PDB file of C-alpha atoms in Angstrom:
ATOM      1  CA  MET A   1       0.000   0.000   0.000  1.00 42.00           C
ATOM      2  CA  THR A   2       1.402   3.370  -1.009  1.00 39.00           C
ATOM      3  CA  SER A   3       0.920   6.446   1.102  1.00 39.00           C
ATOM      4  CA  VAL A   4       0.624   9.805  -0.611  1.00 41.00           C
ATOM      5  CA  ALA A   5       1.534  12.917   1.340  1.00 41.00           C
ATOM      6  CA  PRO A   6      -0.938  15.767   1.077  1.00 42.00           C
ATOM      7  CA  GLY A   7       0.054  18.606  -1.221  1.00 41.00           C
ATOM      8  CA  PRO A   8       0.548  22.181  -0.030  1.00 43.00           C
ATOM      9  CA  GLU A   9      -3.033  23.165  -0.909  1.00 44.00           C
ATOM     10  CA  LEU A  10      -4.520  20.375   1.226  1.00 38.00           C
ATOM     11  CA  GLU A  11      -2.217  21.196   4.129  1.00 41.00           C
ATOM     12  CA  ARG A  12      -3.198  24.886   3.992  1.00 47.00           C
ATOM     13  CA  SER A  13      -6.914  24.174   4.154  1.00 44.00           C
ATOM     14  CA  ALA A  14      -6.845  21.378   6.717  1.00 45.00           C
ATOM     15  CA  PRO A  15      -6.577  23.175  10.084  1.00 50.00           C
ATOM     16  CA  ALA A  16      -6.640  21.200  13.305  1.00 52.00           C
ATOM     17  CA  GLU A  17      -9.610  23.162  14.657  1.00 73.00           C
ATOM     18  CA  VAL A  18     -13.029  22.566  13.165  1.00 86.00           C
ATOM     19  CA  PRO A  19     -15.398  25.468  12.357  1.00 89.00           C
ATOM     20  CA  GLU A  20     -18.073  24.354  14.821  1.00 89.00           C
ATOM     21  CA  ARG A  21     -15.693  25.018  17.719  1.00 92.00           C
ATOM     22  CA  VAL A  22     -15.528  28.698  16.786  1.00 94.00           C
ATOM     23  CA  VAL A  23     -19.296  28.971  17.072  1.00 95.00           C
ATOM     24  CA  ALA A  24     -19.184  27.109  20.399  1.00 95.00           C
ATOM     25  CA  ARG A  25     -16.539  29.595  21.606  1.00 96.00           C
ATOM     26  CA  LEU A  26     -18.707  32.527  20.478  1.00 97.00           C
ATOM     27  CA  VAL A  27     -21.732  31.177  22.340  1.00 97.00           C
ATOM     28  CA  ALA A  28     -19.697  30.437  25.490  1.00 97.00           C
ATOM     29  CA  ALA A  29     -18.085  33.894  25.415  1.00 98.00           C
ATOM     30  CA  ILE A  30     -21.461  35.644  25.114  1.00 98.00           C
ATOM     31  CA  ASN A  31     -22.954  33.448  27.840  1.00 98.00           C
ATOM     32  CA  ASP A  32     -19.999  34.187  30.152  1.00 97.00           C
ATOM     33  CA  GLY A  33     -19.892  37.923  29.358  1.00 97.00           C
ATOM     34  CA  ARG A  34     -16.429  37.773  27.739  1.00 98.00           C
ATOM     35  CA  LEU A  35     -16.748  40.522  25.133  1.00 98.00           C
ATOM     36  CA  GLY A  36     -13.169  40.353  23.820  1.00 97.00           C
ATOM     37  CA  ASP A  37     -13.327  36.588  23.294  1.00 98.00           C
ATOM     38  CA  ALA A  38     -16.684  36.869  21.516  1.00 98.00           C
ATOM     39  CA  THR A  39     -15.361  39.601  19.222  1.00 98.00           C
ATOM     40  CA  GLU A  40     -12.237  37.597  18.332  1.00 96.00           C
ATOM     41  CA  CYS A  41     -14.441  34.860  16.844  1.00 97.00           C
ATOM     42  CA  PHE A  42     -15.066  37.219  13.889  1.00 97.00           C
ATOM     43  CA  SER A  43     -12.679  38.043  11.083  1.00 96.00           C
ATOM     44  CA  ARG A  44     -11.411  41.624  10.931  1.00 95.00           C
ATOM     45  CA  LYS A  45     -13.851  42.427   8.122  1.00 96.00           C
ATOM     46  CA  GLY A  46     -16.635  40.200   9.448  1.00 97.00           C
ATOM     47  CA  CYS A  47     -20.328  40.995   9.208  1.00 98.00           C
ATOM     48  CA  LEU A  48     -23.094  40.598  11.785  1.00 98.00           C
ATOM     49  CA  VAL A  49     -26.698  41.002  10.674  1.00 97.00           C
ATOM     50  CA  THR A  50     -28.912  42.617  13.334  1.00 95.00           C
ATOM     51  CA  PRO A  51     -32.558  41.800  14.145  1.00 93.00           C
ATOM     52  CA  ASP A  52     -33.714  44.594  11.815  1.00 94.00           C
ATOM     53  CA  ALA A  53     -31.557  43.170   8.961  1.00 95.00           C
ATOM     54  CA  THR A  54     -28.860  45.850   9.191  1.00 96.00           C
ATOM     55  CA  ALA A  55     -25.462  44.475   8.160  1.00 97.00           C
ATOM     56  CA  VAL A  56     -22.757  45.687  10.539  1.00 97.00           C
ATOM     57  CA  HIS A  57     -19.170  45.322   9.288  1.00 98.00           C
ATOM     58  CA  GLY A  58     -15.837  45.111  11.079  1.00 97.00           C
ATOM     59  CA  ARG A  59     -14.843  43.919  14.528  1.00 97.00           C
ATOM     60  CA  ASP A  60     -15.241  47.352  16.164  1.00 96.00           C
ATOM     61  CA  GLU A  61     -18.867  47.672  15.066  1.00 97.00           C
ATOM     62  CA  ILE A  62     -19.605  44.012  15.796  1.00 98.00           C
ATOM     63  CA  GLN A  63     -18.153  44.442  19.275  1.00 98.00           C
ATOM     64  CA  ARG A  64     -20.694  47.196  20.003  1.00 97.00           C
ATOM     65  CA  LEU A  65     -23.561  44.834  19.167  1.00 96.00           C
ATOM     66  CA  LEU A  66     -22.074  41.965  21.154  1.00 98.00           C
ATOM     67  CA  GLU A  67     -21.678  44.381  24.065  1.00 97.00           C
ATOM     68  CA  GLN A  68     -25.438  45.048  23.946  1.00 95.00           C
ATOM     69  CA  LEU A  69     -26.186  41.308  24.052  1.00 95.00           C
ATOM     70  CA  ILE A  70     -23.881  40.866  27.028  1.00 97.00           C
ATOM     71  CA  ALA A  71     -25.347  43.920  28.809  1.00 96.00           C
ATOM     72  CA  ARG A  72     -28.780  42.272  28.553  1.00 95.00           C
ATOM     73  CA  ARG A  73     -27.282  39.182  30.230  1.00 96.00           C
ATOM     74  CA  SER A  74     -28.096  37.179  27.118  1.00 96.00           C
ATOM     75  CA  ARG A  75     -27.630  33.417  27.141  1.00 97.00           C
ATOM     76  CA  ILE A  76     -27.673  31.295  24.006  1.00 97.00           C
ATOM     77  CA  GLU A  77     -28.673  27.643  23.936  1.00 97.00           C
ATOM     78  CA  VAL A  78     -27.739  25.782  20.757  1.00 96.00           C
ATOM     79  CA  VAL A  79     -30.644  23.408  20.157  1.00 95.00           C
ATOM     80  CA  LEU A  80     -29.678  22.071  16.722  1.00 94.00           C
ATOM     81  CA  SER A  81     -26.615  22.454  14.528  1.00 92.00           C
ATOM     82  CA  THR A  82     -25.656  21.375  11.011  1.00 93.00           C
ATOM     83  CA  GLU A  83     -22.513  22.202   9.111  1.00 94.00           C
ATOM     84  CA  LEU A  84     -21.425  21.964   5.506  1.00 94.00           C
ATOM     85  CA  ARG A  85     -17.749  22.398   4.757  1.00 94.00           C
ATOM     86  CA  ALA A  86     -15.937  22.923   1.452  1.00 94.00           C
ATOM     87  CA  GLY A  87     -12.197  23.328   1.943  1.00 93.00           C
ATOM     88  CA  ASP A  88     -11.544  26.473   3.935  1.00 94.00           C
ATOM     89  CA  VAL A  89     -15.174  27.708   3.941  1.00 96.00           C
ATOM     90  CA  ALA A  90     -18.016  26.403   6.088  1.00 96.00           C
ATOM     91  CA  LEU A  91     -21.745  27.082   6.369  1.00 97.00           C
ATOM     92  CA  SER A  92     -23.337  26.416   9.723  1.00 96.00           C
ATOM     93  CA  ARG A  93     -27.082  26.531  10.348  1.00 97.00           C
ATOM     94  CA  GLN A  94     -28.131  26.445  13.960  1.00 96.00           C
ATOM     95  CA  ARG A  95     -31.285  26.771  15.965  1.00 97.00           C
ATOM     96  CA  TRP A  96     -30.735  28.939  19.026  1.00 97.00           C
ATOM     97  CA  LEU A  97     -32.819  29.858  22.031  1.00 97.00           C
ATOM     98  CA  LEU A  98     -31.760  33.360  23.059  1.00 97.00           C
ATOM     99  CA  HIS A  99     -32.669  34.312  26.624  1.00 97.00           C
ATOM    100  CA  SER A 100     -32.226  38.016  27.479  1.00 96.00           C
ATOM    101  CA  ASP A 101     -33.318  40.721  29.859  1.00 95.00           C
ATOM    102  CA  ALA A 102     -35.660  43.373  28.465  1.00 92.00           C
ATOM    103  CA  ASP A 103     -35.358  47.106  29.172  1.00 88.00           C
ATOM    104  CA  ASP A 104     -38.192  46.876  31.707  1.00 92.00           C
ATOM    105  CA  GLY A 105     -36.381  44.162  33.694  1.00 88.00           C
ATOM    106  CA  SER A 106     -38.501  41.275  32.427  1.00 95.00           C
ATOM    107  CA  HIS A 107     -37.012  38.219  30.767  1.00 95.00           C
ATOM    108  CA  TYR A 108     -37.753  37.018  27.240  1.00 95.00           C
ATOM    109  CA  THR A 109     -36.744  34.145  24.981  1.00 96.00           C
ATOM    110  CA  GLN A 110     -36.438  34.177  21.200  1.00 95.00           C
ATOM    111  CA  GLN A 111     -36.070  31.150  18.937  1.00 97.00           C
ATOM    112  CA  LEU A 112     -33.533  31.987  16.223  1.00 96.00           C
ATOM    113  CA  THR A 113     -32.329  30.193  13.115  1.00 96.00           C
ATOM    114  CA  ALA A 114     -28.731  31.326  12.801  1.00 97.00           C
ATOM    115  CA  SER A 115     -26.918  31.236   9.458  1.00 97.00           C
ATOM    116  CA  LEU A 116     -23.160  31.419   9.936  1.00 97.00           C
ATOM    117  CA  ILE A 117     -20.401  31.470   7.332  1.00 97.00           C
ATOM    118  CA  LEU A 118     -16.876  30.737   8.468  1.00 97.00           C
ATOM    119  CA  HIS A 119     -13.574  30.964   6.662  1.00 97.00           C
ATOM    120  CA  PHE A 120     -10.124  29.674   7.518  1.00 96.00           C
ATOM    121  CA  ILE A 121      -8.373  33.045   7.627  1.00 91.00           C
ATOM    122  CA  GLU A 122      -5.857  34.795   9.862  1.00 74.00           C
ATOM    123  CA  GLY A 123      -4.475  31.375  10.813  1.00 86.00           C
ATOM    124  CA  SER A 124      -7.715  29.962  12.213  1.00 92.00           C
ATOM    125  CA  TRP A 125     -11.441  29.584  11.567  1.00 96.00           C
ATOM    126  CA  LYS A 126     -13.281  32.903  11.878  1.00 96.00           C
ATOM    127  CA  LEU A 127     -16.871  33.982  11.395  1.00 97.00           C
ATOM    128  CA  VAL A 128     -17.137  36.140   8.286  1.00 97.00           C
ATOM    129  CA  ILE A 129     -20.945  36.441   8.242  1.00 98.00           C
ATOM    130  CA  ALA A 130     -23.276  35.813  11.151  1.00 98.00           C
ATOM    131  CA  ALA A 131     -27.015  36.194  10.683  1.00 97.00           C
ATOM    132  CA  PRO A 132     -28.632  34.875  13.874  1.00 96.00           C
ATOM    133  CA  TRP A 133     -31.966  36.557  13.178  1.00 93.00           C
ATOM    134  CA  SER A 134     -32.281  35.309   9.587  1.00 77.00           C
TER     135      SER A 134
END
């Protein structure tokens, strides 16, 4: 039996970490109130789509939105997750339950179907588009 070593292209697009771990890190960081860790899950030019379908670009702007989620003591439960990967790009579709505090102090829960696109960039998997309210 002959073994064939992977070529440079395969090595470049075969990182040790899998894309789903980035999403798990994002969820854990939001749940634990770790704003910096949540922000680092996005690429520098990443995009987060807000509940009103506004596309926010760049880590600085995304951080402001993540800060609002954390300020509302938001907690995300991942109920269902599927992933499709093609080389160094991945599409993840997840069903989330988002529990947050409202302005009036009450608690509410939203069921979200999150569409997430990840790319192996900057030496690791990063979210390039996140549309949790899609």
